Amino acid sequence: MEWGGSEVAGAVVLKPGRQKPVLNRHPWVFSGAIGRLQGSPAAGDTVIVADSEGKPLACGAYSGRSQIRVRIWTWNPDEAVGADFFRERLGCSFQRRGELRAANHTTAYRLVNAESDLLPGVVVDRYGGYLVVQFLTAGAERWRQEILDALVELEKPGGIYERSDVDVRRKEGLRLAKGPVWGREPPDIVEILEYARRFLVDIKHGQKTGLYLDQRQNRRAVARYAAEREILNCFCYTGGFSVYSGAAGARRIVNVDSSADALALARRNMALNGLKMDDDEYIEGNVFQVLRGYRDQGRAFDLVVLDPPKFASSRAQVDAATRGYKDINLVAMQVLRPGGILVTFSCSGLVSPDLFQKVVFGASVDAGRDAQILERLSQASDHPVLLSFPESEYLKGLICRVL
Ligand code: SAH
């Protein structure tokens, strides 16, 4: 069997009537849509996806362990999957970051956002002179050397560090992996610029690949409301929203996170930007409890940021997640002064923007506070949403005035 003039390891033949998503360029083929398998492909091997009559529609990476049995690389029958393919796809993705790359105010951004940059399972972030890569799927893992070679050739980084220490790899039957994979090993702390603000990033031990790059534009949006305000930054991580708020003239900032390491970097990031304010606070604790404590003490704020981790990773968790979101939003409204600003996020892809808005509405009803939506927020443009792949939209936020 061949695709684009290259030998492939097999084919999955879809059940009758199951070709529509493939024709609409959705990149995933679920096991339930597959009628039969031809050949015996290993994890990550390239296979053809054919309709029930055997007509080839696409080719992609096979993953026998995952419910997502094939992730499509290409629909183009003339395009073979190999070193040239990855160099081409990566190069196009890098070009799409042109504006961010040309601006000298930002040196940390996502170069490749997996499926939504037409490279399923491949994530590449730049932090100054270093690249951080994630190979999230069997297909991405299969081509890791070709991908690394192309990164070196096209981007000429000082070094490449791997952060494939993410749970989704287990669903693909892959071990978690992390460490330097090419060139110089990054130092423990790398300094980057984001809209000319300075941030220290721990590439090796930090969350995600070191920074929540997807919040870049939202951090800037929040700064517009921060002047003269007393701010409570919940789930602050390394102080992203605090640095922007401090630079915009916030009166005082209380940072809350469960990670002592993150808080330590938040403190250093404030100082690095000349924003060391004596009565700022750094509270190591559980936001659910800390917020209740403030409410019970009658402590009040002018602006509250809620940027929690993902509460729902599967459909079964959506109900519990919405209860969690409602809980923190309710208590956050209770600690806001009249006319205060609530900036609230959910990064659970399974909680739709519509459902999230309903949850915040429910919180406002229970808090007995009218609230107005001033702005709707989404993920930064280097984390694009591919229209044919709505699953790539996950981050949503609301800026509300709570009356
Ligand atoms: N707003 C941040 C990113 C937040 S990520 C930024 O702009 O960079 C979510 C953060 O929540 C992580 O730092 C994690 O350590 C923290 N966290 C997770 N569960 C928590 C809890 N129950 N209480 C407090 N912090 C928590």
Short mmCIF file of C-alpha atoms and ligand atoms in Angstrom, two decimals:
data_model
loop_
_atom_site.label_atom_id
_atom_site.label_comp_id
_atom_site.label_asym_id
_atom_site.label_seq_id
_atom_site.Cartn_x
_atom_site.Cartn_y
_atom_site.Cartn_z
CA MET A 1 0.00 0.00 0.00
CA GLU A 2 1.20 3.49 -0.83
CA TRP A 3 0.33 7.11 -0.05
CA GLY A 4 2.08 9.98 -1.84
CA GLY A 5 4.45 7.49 -3.45
CA SER A 6 5.61 6.10 -0.10
CA GLU A 7 4.94 2.68 1.39
CA VAL A 8 2.53 2.72 4.37
CA ALA A 9 1.98 0.08 7.05
CA GLY A 10 -1.72 -0.56 6.52
CA ALA A 11 -5.17 0.92 6.21
CA VAL A 12 -8.21 1.46 8.39
CA VAL A 13 -11.47 0.99 6.52
CA LEU A 14 -14.33 3.02 7.95
CA LYS A 15 -17.81 1.66 8.63
CA PRO A 16 -20.44 2.70 6.07
CA GLY A 17 -21.55 6.31 6.58
CA ARG A 18 -18.67 7.24 8.90
CA GLN A 19 -16.54 9.20 6.41
CA LYS A 20 -18.18 12.61 6.95
CA PRO A 21 -15.84 13.94 9.69
CA VAL A 22 -12.81 12.85 7.67
CA LEU A 23 -14.14 14.61 4.58
CA ASN A 24 -14.77 17.69 6.75
CA ARG A 25 -11.11 17.57 7.76
CA HIS A 26 -11.56 16.61 11.38
CA PRO A 27 -8.12 15.17 12.27
CA TRP A 28 -9.27 12.30 14.53
CA VAL A 29 -10.62 8.87 13.61
CA PHE A 30 -12.21 7.13 16.59
CA SER A 31 -12.06 3.36 17.03
CA GLY A 32 -15.87 3.16 16.84
CA ALA A 33 -15.87 4.48 13.27
CA ILE A 34 -13.53 1.78 12.01
CA GLY A 35 -14.90 -1.33 10.30
CA ARG A 36 -11.68 -3.21 9.76
CA LEU A 37 -7.92 -2.91 9.78
CA GLN A 38 -5.69 -4.03 6.95
CA GLY A 39 -2.08 -4.88 7.71
CA SER A 40 -0.59 -4.85 11.19
CA PRO A 41 0.68 -1.31 11.84
CA ALA A 42 2.74 -0.59 14.93
CA ALA A 43 2.08 2.45 17.13
CA GLY A 44 2.88 5.61 15.20
CA ASP A 45 3.06 3.94 11.78
CA THR A 46 1.41 5.70 8.88
CA VAL A 47 -1.84 4.17 7.66
CA ILE A 48 -4.39 5.08 5.01
CA VAL A 49 -7.92 5.99 6.08
CA ALA A 50 -10.38 4.65 3.52
CA ASP A 51 -14.17 4.84 3.25
CA SER A 52 -16.23 1.65 3.49
CA GLU A 53 -15.78 1.08 -0.24
CA GLY A 54 -12.02 1.22 0.08
CA LYS A 55 -11.55 4.70 -1.42
CA PRO A 56 -8.52 6.36 0.24
CA LEU A 57 -9.44 9.65 1.97
CA ALA A 58 -6.41 10.58 4.06
CA CYS A 59 -3.40 9.15 5.81
CA GLY A 60 -2.39 9.44 9.43
CA ALA A 61 -0.64 7.99 12.44
CA TYR A 62 -2.01 4.74 13.87
CA SER A 63 -2.36 4.28 17.61
CA GLY A 64 -3.75 0.89 18.59
CA ARG A 65 -3.94 1.76 22.31
CA SER A 66 -5.93 4.95 22.02
CA GLN A 67 -9.63 5.50 21.38
CA ILE A 68 -8.38 8.05 18.87
CA ARG A 69 -7.12 5.31 16.58
CA VAL A 70 -5.75 7.53 13.78
CA ARG A 71 -4.59 11.14 13.78
CA ILE A 72 -4.55 12.46 10.25
CA TRP A 73 -1.35 13.92 8.84
CA THR A 74 -2.62 14.78 5.37
CA TRP A 75 -5.56 14.59 3.00
CA ASN A 76 -3.37 15.32 0.00
CA PRO A 77 -2.81 12.09 -1.97
CA ASP A 78 0.45 13.47 -3.38
CA GLU A 79 1.97 14.23 0.01
CA ALA A 80 4.14 11.51 1.56
CA VAL A 81 4.78 11.57 5.33
CA GLY A 82 8.49 11.87 6.11
CA ALA A 83 11.28 14.33 6.81
CA ASP A 84 10.25 16.71 3.99
CA PHE A 85 6.64 16.71 5.16
CA PHE A 86 7.60 17.74 8.71
CA ARG A 87 10.04 20.40 7.53
CA GLU A 88 7.31 21.89 5.34
CA ARG A 89 4.57 21.80 7.99
CA LEU A 90 6.82 23.18 10.72
CA GLY A 91 8.10 25.96 8.45
CA CYS A 92 4.54 27.03 7.60
CA SER A 93 3.59 27.07 11.28
CA PHE A 94 6.62 29.22 12.14
CA GLN A 95 5.67 31.68 9.40
CA ARG A 96 2.18 32.03 10.84
CA ARG A 97 3.78 33.43 14.01
CA GLY A 98 5.31 36.22 11.93
CA GLU A 99 3.87 39.18 13.84
CA LEU A 100 4.81 37.84 17.24
CA ARG A 101 8.27 36.95 16.02
CA ALA A 102 8.86 40.32 14.41
CA ALA A 103 7.84 42.21 17.53
CA ASN A 104 10.82 42.53 19.82
CA HIS A 105 8.62 42.91 22.92
CA THR A 106 7.81 39.19 23.16
CA THR A 107 10.34 36.35 23.16
CA ALA A 108 8.16 33.49 24.43
CA TYR A 109 5.39 32.04 22.29
CA ARG A 110 3.94 28.82 20.92
CA LEU A 111 5.38 28.01 17.50
CA VAL A 112 3.34 24.87 16.88
CA ASN A 113 0.01 24.11 18.52
CA ALA A 114 -0.50 20.46 17.53
CA GLU A 115 -3.74 19.67 15.66
CA SER A 116 -4.65 23.32 15.19
CA ASP A 117 -1.38 23.84 13.30
CA LEU A 118 -1.98 20.65 11.28
CA LEU A 119 0.61 18.68 13.26
CA PRO A 120 -1.29 16.36 15.64
CA GLY A 121 0.56 15.70 18.89
CA VAL A 122 3.40 18.15 18.21
CA VAL A 123 3.84 21.19 20.48
CA VAL A 124 6.78 23.58 20.15
CA ASP A 125 7.26 26.62 22.36
CA ARG A 126 10.05 29.16 22.16
CA TYR A 127 11.54 30.71 25.30
CA GLY A 128 14.22 33.15 24.20
CA GLY A 129 17.03 31.09 22.69
CA TYR A 130 15.53 27.73 23.65
CA LEU A 131 12.82 25.54 22.20
CA VAL A 132 10.65 23.31 24.37
CA VAL A 133 8.97 20.39 22.60
CA GLN A 134 6.22 17.96 23.49
CA PHE A 135 5.57 14.75 21.55
CA LEU A 136 2.09 13.92 22.81
CA THR A 137 1.08 11.01 20.58
CA ALA A 138 2.48 7.80 19.09
CA GLY A 139 2.58 9.49 15.68
CA ALA A 140 4.54 12.48 16.95
CA GLU A 141 6.90 10.16 18.82
CA ARG A 142 7.46 8.05 15.68
CA TRP A 143 8.83 11.09 13.82
CA ARG A 144 10.65 12.77 16.71
CA GLN A 145 14.07 12.69 15.07
CA GLU A 146 12.82 14.15 11.78
CA ILE A 147 10.97 16.85 13.75
CA LEU A 148 14.03 17.69 15.89
CA ASP A 149 16.24 17.84 12.77
CA ALA A 150 13.80 20.26 11.13
CA LEU A 151 13.62 22.42 14.27
CA VAL A 152 17.40 22.72 14.37
CA GLU A 153 17.60 23.53 10.68
CA LEU A 154 14.76 26.06 10.57
CA GLU A 155 14.96 27.75 13.98
CA LYS A 156 18.65 27.48 14.90
CA PRO A 157 17.95 27.37 18.64
CA GLY A 158 20.64 27.34 21.33
CA GLY A 159 19.11 24.18 22.68
CA ILE A 160 15.99 22.02 22.65
CA TYR A 161 14.42 20.67 25.84
CA GLU A 162 11.72 18.01 25.91
CA ARG A 163 8.70 18.23 28.24
CA SER A 164 6.80 15.11 27.21
CA ASP A 165 6.02 14.49 30.88
CA VAL A 166 2.28 14.75 30.32
CA ASP A 167 -0.37 12.20 31.21
CA VAL A 168 -1.94 12.05 27.73
CA ARG A 169 1.14 10.08 26.65
CA ARG A 170 -0.01 7.16 28.80
CA LYS A 171 -3.22 6.81 26.77
CA GLU A 172 -0.95 6.29 23.76
CA GLY A 173 1.11 3.65 25.54
CA LEU A 174 4.11 6.00 25.74
CA ARG A 175 6.35 6.59 28.73
CA LEU A 176 6.68 10.10 30.16
CA ALA A 177 9.91 11.73 29.05
CA LYS A 178 11.76 14.93 29.79
CA GLY A 179 15.25 16.33 29.43
CA PRO A 180 17.61 18.04 26.99
CA VAL A 181 17.39 16.58 23.49
CA TRP A 182 19.64 18.84 21.44
CA GLY A 183 22.27 21.56 21.90
CA ARG A 184 22.88 23.44 25.13
CA GLU A 185 20.85 22.50 28.17
CA PRO A 186 18.83 25.52 29.31
CA PRO A 187 19.78 27.06 32.66
CA ASP A 188 17.44 26.48 35.60
CA ILE A 189 15.83 29.85 35.02
CA VAL A 190 15.42 31.47 31.60
CA GLU A 191 14.42 35.11 31.29
CA ILE A 192 11.90 36.04 28.59
CA LEU A 193 9.97 39.13 27.52
CA GLU A 194 6.22 39.31 27.13
CA TYR A 195 4.92 42.64 25.84
CA ALA A 196 8.19 44.08 27.18
CA ARG A 197 7.55 42.74 30.68
CA ARG A 198 10.25 40.48 32.07
CA PHE A 199 9.51 36.97 33.31
CA LEU A 200 11.64 34.24 34.81
CA VAL A 201 10.67 30.81 33.53
CA ASP A 202 11.55 27.40 34.90
CA ILE A 203 11.50 25.36 31.69
CA LYS A 204 12.61 22.16 33.41
CA HIS A 205 10.24 22.01 36.37
CA GLY A 206 7.55 24.61 35.71
CA GLN A 207 3.96 23.77 34.80
CA LYS A 208 3.12 23.10 31.13
CA THR A 209 6.32 24.05 29.28
CA GLY A 210 7.13 26.74 31.86
CA LEU A 211 4.63 29.53 31.28
CA TYR A 212 0.90 29.82 30.52
CA LEU A 213 1.54 31.39 27.13
CA ASP A 214 -2.14 31.06 26.24
CA GLN A 215 -3.01 33.85 28.71
CA ARG A 216 -0.69 36.46 27.20
CA GLN A 217 -3.38 38.62 25.61
CA ASN A 218 -5.68 38.26 28.62
CA ARG A 219 -2.99 39.43 31.02
CA ARG A 220 -2.80 42.61 28.95
CA ALA A 221 -6.60 42.94 28.88
CA VAL A 222 -6.82 42.74 32.67
CA ALA A 223 -4.22 45.46 33.10
CA ARG A 224 -6.76 47.95 31.73
CA TYR A 225 -8.86 47.51 34.87
CA ALA A 226 -6.05 47.40 37.42
CA ALA A 227 -5.12 51.03 38.10
CA GLU A 228 -5.64 52.10 41.74
CA ARG A 229 -7.31 48.80 42.51
CA GLU A 230 -6.76 46.26 45.26
CA ILE A 231 -6.31 42.96 43.47
CA LEU A 232 -6.74 39.34 44.47
CA ASN A 233 -4.94 37.08 41.97
CA CYS A 234 -6.18 33.53 42.60
CA PHE A 235 -4.21 30.65 41.06
CA CYS A 236 -1.47 33.20 40.34
CA TYR A 237 1.27 30.73 39.27
CA THR A 238 4.39 32.85 38.63
CA GLY A 239 2.49 36.13 38.88
CA GLY A 240 1.51 36.79 35.26
CA PHE A 241 -1.61 38.83 36.00
CA SER A 242 0.11 40.50 38.96
CA VAL A 243 3.05 41.83 36.95
CA TYR A 244 0.69 43.39 34.39
CA SER A 245 -1.58 44.77 37.11
CA GLY A 246 1.31 46.16 39.10
CA ALA A 247 2.73 47.86 36.00
CA ALA A 248 -0.72 49.37 35.35
CA GLY A 249 -0.74 50.97 38.80
CA ALA A 250 -2.58 48.53 41.05
CA ARG A 251 -2.61 49.72 44.66
CA ARG A 252 -1.93 46.35 46.22
CA ILE A 253 -1.90 42.73 45.08
CA VAL A 254 -2.63 39.53 46.98
CA ASN A 255 -1.33 36.41 45.22
CA VAL A 256 -2.68 32.95 46.04
CA ASP A 257 -1.37 29.62 44.75
CA SER A 258 -0.87 26.12 46.12
CA SER A 259 2.68 25.95 44.72
CA ALA A 260 5.44 27.48 46.84
CA ASP A 261 7.84 27.36 43.88
CA ALA A 262 5.40 29.30 41.71
CA LEU A 263 4.91 31.92 44.43
CA ALA A 264 8.67 32.32 44.83
CA LEU A 265 8.97 33.07 41.12
CA ALA A 266 5.97 35.42 41.28
CA ARG A 267 7.80 37.45 43.92
CA ARG A 268 10.96 37.55 41.82
CA ASN A 269 9.00 38.50 38.69
CA MET A 270 7.44 41.47 40.46
CA ALA A 271 10.87 42.64 41.65
CA LEU A 272 12.41 42.10 38.21
CA ASN A 273 9.85 44.52 36.77
CA GLY A 274 10.52 47.09 39.49
CA LEU A 275 7.16 46.41 41.12
CA LYS A 276 8.17 45.39 44.60
CA MET A 277 5.34 46.68 46.74
CA ASP A 278 5.71 46.36 50.47
CA ASP A 279 2.18 45.34 51.32
CA ASP A 280 1.73 42.79 48.54
CA GLU A 281 1.02 39.32 49.86
CA TYR A 282 2.00 35.85 48.65
CA ILE A 283 -0.28 33.23 50.13
CA GLU A 284 0.47 29.54 49.76
CA GLY A 285 -2.86 27.79 50.06
CA ASN A 286 -5.97 26.32 48.54
CA VAL A 287 -8.00 29.02 46.79
CA PHE A 288 -11.28 27.37 47.81
CA GLN A 289 -10.35 27.83 51.47
CA VAL A 290 -8.47 31.11 51.23
CA LEU A 291 -11.43 32.80 49.46
CA ARG A 292 -13.84 31.58 52.14
CA GLY A 293 -11.50 32.84 54.82
CA TYR A 294 -11.48 36.34 53.27
CA ARG A 295 -15.25 36.34 52.97
CA ASP A 296 -15.73 35.27 56.57
CA GLN A 297 -13.30 37.97 57.73
CA GLY A 298 -15.20 40.53 55.65
CA ARG A 299 -12.14 41.33 53.57
CA ALA A 300 -12.90 43.01 50.24
CA PHE A 301 -11.15 43.58 46.89
CA ASP A 302 -11.70 45.68 43.77
CA LEU A 303 -10.61 43.07 41.24
CA VAL A 304 -10.44 39.29 41.53
CA VAL A 305 -8.74 37.00 38.98
CA LEU A 306 -9.78 33.33 38.94
CA ASP A 307 -7.57 31.27 36.64
CA PRO A 308 -7.87 27.72 37.98
CA PRO A 309 -6.31 24.58 36.48
CA LYS A 310 -8.42 22.32 34.28
CA PHE A 311 -11.25 20.93 36.42
CA ALA A 312 -12.66 18.51 33.78
CA SER A 313 -10.49 16.11 31.77
CA SER A 314 -13.34 13.76 30.83
CA ARG A 315 -17.08 14.01 30.28
CA ALA A 316 -17.66 12.20 33.55
CA GLN A 317 -15.99 15.11 35.38
CA VAL A 318 -18.02 17.93 33.84
CA ASP A 319 -20.68 18.07 36.58
CA ALA A 320 -18.14 18.16 39.38
CA ALA A 321 -16.16 20.76 37.42
CA THR A 322 -19.15 23.07 37.04
CA ARG A 323 -19.79 22.82 40.78
CA GLY A 324 -16.16 23.80 41.39
CA TYR A 325 -16.37 26.77 39.01
CA LYS A 326 -19.63 27.90 40.58
CA ASP A 327 -18.19 27.67 44.06
CA ILE A 328 -15.14 29.86 43.47
CA ASN A 329 -17.07 32.37 41.35
CA LEU A 330 -19.72 32.70 44.04
CA VAL A 331 -17.23 33.37 46.80
CA ALA A 332 -15.19 35.67 44.56
CA MET A 333 -18.29 37.81 43.97
CA GLN A 334 -18.89 37.91 47.72
CA VAL A 335 -15.44 39.42 48.35
CA LEU A 336 -15.80 42.04 45.58
CA ARG A 337 -16.67 45.60 46.49
CA PRO A 338 -19.72 46.99 44.66
CA GLY A 339 -18.72 47.73 41.06
CA GLY A 340 -15.69 45.48 41.39
CA ILE A 341 -14.25 43.49 38.50
CA LEU A 342 -14.29 39.69 38.26
CA VAL A 343 -11.95 38.13 35.72
CA THR A 344 -12.88 34.49 35.52
CA PHE A 345 -11.53 31.66 33.35
CA SER A 346 -12.08 28.03 32.53
CA CYS A 347 -9.49 26.07 30.56
CA SER A 348 -11.61 22.89 30.49
CA GLY A 349 -12.35 22.26 26.84
CA LEU A 350 -15.34 20.12 27.82
CA VAL A 351 -16.99 23.12 29.50
CA SER A 352 -18.31 25.21 26.59
CA PRO A 353 -18.30 29.03 26.70
CA ASP A 354 -22.08 28.85 26.93
CA LEU A 355 -22.05 26.47 29.90
CA PHE A 356 -19.36 28.52 31.60
CA GLN A 357 -21.42 31.69 31.29
CA LYS A 358 -24.40 29.85 32.81
CA VAL A 359 -22.23 28.76 35.73
CA VAL A 360 -21.08 32.33 36.37
CA PHE A 361 -24.71 33.45 36.11
CA GLY A 362 -25.68 30.83 38.69
CA ALA A 363 -22.97 32.13 40.99
CA SER A 364 -24.25 35.70 40.63
CA VAL A 365 -27.79 34.62 41.49
CA ASP A 366 -26.61 32.82 44.63
CA ALA A 367 -24.38 35.75 45.58
CA GLY A 368 -27.34 38.10 45.13
CA ARG A 369 -25.25 40.34 42.87
CA ASP A 370 -26.11 41.63 39.41
CA ALA A 371 -23.19 41.32 37.05
CA GLN A 372 -22.40 42.70 33.60
CA ILE A 373 -20.14 41.08 31.03
CA LEU A 374 -17.65 43.69 29.82
CA GLU A 375 -15.40 41.45 27.74
CA ARG A 376 -15.19 37.86 26.55
CA LEU A 377 -11.72 36.36 26.47
CA SER A 378 -10.16 33.41 24.68
CA GLN A 379 -6.77 31.79 24.18
CA ALA A 380 -3.91 33.80 22.65
CA SER A 381 -3.56 33.77 18.87
CA ASP A 382 -0.48 31.53 18.95
CA HIS A 383 -2.91 28.87 20.29
CA PRO A 384 -5.30 29.13 17.35
CA VAL A 385 -8.64 27.35 17.11
CA LEU A 386 -8.95 25.28 13.93
CA LEU A 387 -12.53 25.54 12.62
CA SER A 388 -12.55 21.91 11.52
CA PHE A 389 -11.39 20.92 15.01
CA PRO A 390 -13.54 22.68 17.61
CA GLU A 391 -11.80 20.63 20.33
CA SER A 392 -8.88 23.05 19.95
CA GLU A 393 -10.91 25.77 21.69
CA TYR A 394 -10.47 25.32 25.43
CA LEU A 395 -9.74 28.61 27.19
CA LYS A 396 -12.60 30.97 27.84
CA GLY A 397 -12.91 33.91 30.17
CA LEU A 398 -15.24 36.71 31.18
CA ILE A 399 -14.46 40.14 32.52
CA CYS A 400 -17.51 41.08 34.58
CA ARG A 401 -18.47 44.11 36.61
CA VAL A 402 -20.18 42.91 39.75
CA LEU A 403 -22.69 45.51 40.96
N1 SAH B 1 -2.77 32.76 35.91
C1 SAH B 1 -1.52 32.06 35.75
C2 SAH B 1 -1.71 30.60 35.41
C3 SAH B 1 -2.54 29.80 36.41
S1 SAH B 1 -2.38 28.09 36.24
C4 SAH B 1 -0.65 32.78 34.74
O1 SAH B 1 -1.13 33.74 34.11
O2 SAH B 1 0.50 32.41 34.57
C5 SAH B 1 -3.17 27.43 37.63
C6 SAH B 1 -2.42 27.56 38.94
O3 SAH B 1 -3.28 27.08 39.97
C7 SAH B 1 -1.15 26.76 39.09
O4 SAH B 1 -0.11 27.63 39.43
C8 SAH B 1 -1.39 25.76 40.25
O5 SAH B 1 -0.27 25.63 41.10
C9 SAH B 1 -2.51 26.44 40.99
N2 SAH B 1 -3.45 25.62 41.75
C10 SAH B 1 -4.06 24.47 41.37
N3 SAH B 1 -4.98 24.11 42.28
C11 SAH B 1 -5.01 25.06 43.24
C12 SAH B 1 -5.77 25.28 44.43
N4 SAH B 1 -6.74 24.44 44.78
N5 SAH B 1 -5.51 26.39 45.17
C13 SAH B 1 -4.54 27.24 44.80
N6 SAH B 1 -3.81 27.10 43.68
C14 SAH B 1 -4.03 26.03 42.91
#
